[in-house]
Amino acid sequence: MSERLTNLTEIELPYRRKAILKRVDFDSGMSMVRLVIREGTRITQVDLDAETATGIADALTSAARDL
């Protein structure tokens, strides 16, 4: 199965970390948001469906407002 990646944004995080968001389009027609977190040489990658990505975005927005 092949996938097409579209870079959406890169965000510099505290402590020299980086978050990268990409759109992933699969040959099956399914699309997801890929969250990549880079911590030095360590890379964590998670594919999120639209509902989960929206839930995380809402939770982060709410948490940031409370800071």
mmCIF file with all atom_site columns, C-alpha atoms in Angstrom:
data_model
loop_
_atom_site.group_PDB
_atom_site.id
_atom_site.type_symbol
_atom_site.label_atom_id
_atom_site.label_alt_id
_atom_site.label_comp_id
_atom_site.label_asym_id
_atom_site.label_entity_id
_atom_site.label_seq_id
_atom_site.pdbx_PDB_ins_code
_atom_site.Cartn_x
_atom_site.Cartn_y
_atom_site.Cartn_z
_atom_site.occupancy
_atom_site.B_iso_or_equiv
_atom_site.pdbx_formal_charge
_atom_site.auth_seq_id
_atom_site.auth_comp_id
_atom_site.auth_asym_id
_atom_site.auth_atom_id
_atom_site.pdbx_PDB_model_num
ATOM 1  C CA . MET A 1 1  ? 0.000   0.000  0.000  1.00 0.00 ? 1  MET A CA 1
ATOM 2  C CA . SER A 1 2  ? 1.478   3.351  -0.993 1.00 0.00 ? 2  SER A CA 1
ATOM 3  C CA . GLU A 1 3  ? 0.759   6.713  0.567  1.00 0.00 ? 3  GLU A CA 1
ATOM 4  C CA . ARG A 1 4  ? 1.105   10.327 -0.499 1.00 0.00 ? 4  ARG A CA 1
ATOM 5  C CA . LEU A 1 5  ? 2.359   12.770 2.130  1.00 0.00 ? 5  LEU A CA 1
ATOM 6  C CA . THR A 1 6  ? 1.649   16.493 2.246  1.00 0.00 ? 6  THR A CA 1
ATOM 7  C CA . ASN A 1 7  ? 3.519   18.576 4.826  1.00 0.00 ? 7  ASN A CA 1
ATOM 8  C CA . LEU A 1 8  ? 1.113   20.742 6.832  1.00 0.00 ? 8  LEU A CA 1
ATOM 9  C CA . THR A 1 9  ? 3.286   22.392 9.489  1.00 0.00 ? 9  THR A CA 1
ATOM 10 C CA . GLU A 1 10 ? 6.347   22.040 11.701 1.00 0.00 ? 10 GLU A CA 1
ATOM 11 C CA . ILE A 1 11 ? 6.307   23.392 15.246 1.00 0.00 ? 11 ILE A CA 1
ATOM 12 C CA . GLU A 1 12 ? 9.389   23.903 17.392 1.00 0.00 ? 12 GLU A CA 1
ATOM 13 C CA . LEU A 1 13 ? 8.722   22.551 20.891 1.00 0.00 ? 13 LEU A CA 1
ATOM 14 C CA . PRO A 1 14 ? 10.521  23.198 24.184 1.00 0.00 ? 14 PRO A CA 1
ATOM 15 C CA . TYR A 1 15 ? 13.754  21.308 24.895 1.00 0.00 ? 15 TYR A CA 1
ATOM 16 C CA . ARG A 1 16 ? 14.816  21.084 21.218 1.00 0.00 ? 16 ARG A CA 1
ATOM 17 C CA . ARG A 1 17 ? 11.884  18.910 20.216 1.00 0.00 ? 17 ARG A CA 1
ATOM 18 C CA . LYS A 1 18 ? 9.787   19.262 17.081 1.00 0.00 ? 18 LYS A CA 1
ATOM 19 C CA . ALA A 1 19 ? 6.203   18.362 16.122 1.00 0.00 ? 19 ALA A CA 1
ATOM 20 C CA . ILE A 1 20 ? 5.456   17.774 12.459 1.00 0.00 ? 20 ILE A CA 1
ATOM 21 C CA . LEU A 1 21 ? 1.962   17.435 10.981 1.00 0.00 ? 21 LEU A CA 1
ATOM 22 C CA . LYS A 1 22 ? 1.412   15.770 7.614  1.00 0.00 ? 22 LYS A CA 1
ATOM 23 C CA . ARG A 1 23 ? -1.625  14.764 5.627  1.00 0.00 ? 23 ARG A CA 1
ATOM 24 C CA . VAL A 1 24 ? -1.491  11.135 4.512  1.00 0.00 ? 24 VAL A CA 1
ATOM 25 C CA . ASP A 1 25 ? -3.567  10.012 1.526  1.00 0.00 ? 25 ASP A CA 1
ATOM 26 C CA . PHE A 1 26 ? -3.696  6.264  0.991  1.00 0.00 ? 26 PHE A CA 1
ATOM 27 C CA . ASP A 1 27 ? -4.458  4.518  -2.317 1.00 0.00 ? 27 ASP A CA 1
ATOM 28 C CA . SER A 1 28 ? -7.664  3.184  -0.730 1.00 0.00 ? 28 SER A CA 1
ATOM 29 C CA . GLY A 1 29 ? -9.010  6.759  -0.551 1.00 0.00 ? 29 GLY A CA 1
ATOM 30 C CA . MET A 1 30 ? -8.570  7.042  3.211  1.00 0.00 ? 30 MET A CA 1
ATOM 31 C CA . SER A 1 31 ? -6.913  10.221 4.523  1.00 0.00 ? 31 SER A CA 1
ATOM 32 C CA . MET A 1 32 ? -5.379  10.783 7.946  1.00 0.00 ? 32 MET A CA 1
ATOM 33 C CA . VAL A 1 33 ? -3.276  13.316 9.823  1.00 0.00 ? 33 VAL A CA 1
ATOM 34 C CA . ARG A 1 34 ? 0.183   12.054 10.779 1.00 0.00 ? 34 ARG A CA 1
ATOM 35 C CA . LEU A 1 35 ? 1.702   13.512 13.946 1.00 0.00 ? 35 LEU A CA 1
ATOM 36 C CA . VAL A 1 36 ? 5.468   13.060 14.131 1.00 0.00 ? 36 VAL A CA 1
ATOM 37 C CA . ILE A 1 37 ? 7.336   14.053 17.298 1.00 0.00 ? 37 ILE A CA 1
ATOM 38 C CA . ARG A 1 38 ? 11.117  14.258 17.050 1.00 0.00 ? 38 ARG A CA 1
ATOM 39 C CA . GLU A 1 39 ? 13.194  14.151 20.229 1.00 0.00 ? 39 GLU A CA 1
ATOM 40 C CA . GLY A 1 40 ? 16.827  14.045 19.166 1.00 0.00 ? 40 GLY A CA 1
ATOM 41 C CA . THR A 1 41 ? 17.196  10.742 17.328 1.00 0.00 ? 41 THR A CA 1
ATOM 42 C CA . ARG A 1 42 ? 13.937  9.346  18.714 1.00 0.00 ? 42 ARG A CA 1
ATOM 43 C CA . ILE A 1 43 ? 10.877  9.625  16.465 1.00 0.00 ? 43 ILE A CA 1
ATOM 44 C CA . THR A 1 44 ? 7.290   8.877  17.476 1.00 0.00 ? 44 THR A CA 1
ATOM 45 C CA . GLN A 1 45 ? 4.719   8.709  14.686 1.00 0.00 ? 45 GLN A CA 1
ATOM 46 C CA . VAL A 1 46 ? 0.939   8.412  15.049 1.00 0.00 ? 46 VAL A CA 1
ATOM 47 C CA . ASP A 1 47 ? -1.732  8.433  12.326 1.00 0.00 ? 47 ASP A CA 1
ATOM 48 C CA . LEU A 1 48 ? -5.004  10.073 13.421 1.00 0.00 ? 48 LEU A CA 1
ATOM 49 C CA . ASP A 1 49 ? -8.449  9.962  11.865 1.00 0.00 ? 49 ASP A CA 1
ATOM 50 C CA . ALA A 1 50 ? -10.409 13.230 11.602 1.00 0.00 ? 50 ALA A CA 1
ATOM 51 C CA . GLU A 1 51 ? -12.461 12.631 14.763 1.00 0.00 ? 51 GLU A CA 1
ATOM 52 C CA . THR A 1 52 ? -9.414  11.857 16.900 1.00 0.00 ? 52 THR A CA 1
ATOM 53 C CA . ALA A 1 53 ? -7.396  14.767 15.475 1.00 0.00 ? 53 ALA A CA 1
ATOM 54 C CA . THR A 1 54 ? -10.281 17.140 16.233 1.00 0.00 ? 54 THR A CA 1
ATOM 55 C CA . GLY A 1 55 ? -10.593 15.774 19.781 1.00 0.00 ? 55 GLY A CA 1
ATOM 56 C CA . ILE A 1 56 ? -6.879  16.271 20.435 1.00 0.00 ? 56 ILE A CA 1
ATOM 57 C CA . ALA A 1 57 ? -6.998  19.787 18.958 1.00 0.00 ? 57 ALA A CA 1
ATOM 58 C CA . ASP A 1 58 ? -9.967  20.720 21.175 1.00 0.00 ? 58 ASP A CA 1
ATOM 59 C CA . ALA A 1 59 ? -8.281  19.286 24.285 1.00 0.00 ? 59 ALA A CA 1
ATOM 60 C CA . LEU A 1 60 ? -5.032  21.145 23.568 1.00 0.00 ? 60 LEU A CA 1
ATOM 61 C CA . THR A 1 61 ? -6.883  24.419 22.952 1.00 0.00 ? 61 THR A CA 1
ATOM 62 C CA . SER A 1 62 ? -8.800  24.041 26.204 1.00 0.00 ? 62 SER A CA 1
ATOM 63 C CA . ALA A 1 63 ? -5.658  23.175 28.165 1.00 0.00 ? 63 ALA A CA 1
ATOM 64 C CA . ALA A 1 64 ? -3.737  26.117 26.689 1.00 0.00 ? 64 ALA A CA 1
ATOM 65 C CA . ARG A 1 65 ? -6.487  28.537 27.654 1.00 0.00 ? 65 ARG A CA 1
ATOM 66 C CA . ASP A 1 66 ? -6.186  27.377 31.275 1.00 0.00 ? 66 ASP A CA 1
ATOM 67 C CA . LEU A 1 67 ? -2.430  28.069 31.473 1.00 0.00 ? 67 LEU A CA 1
#
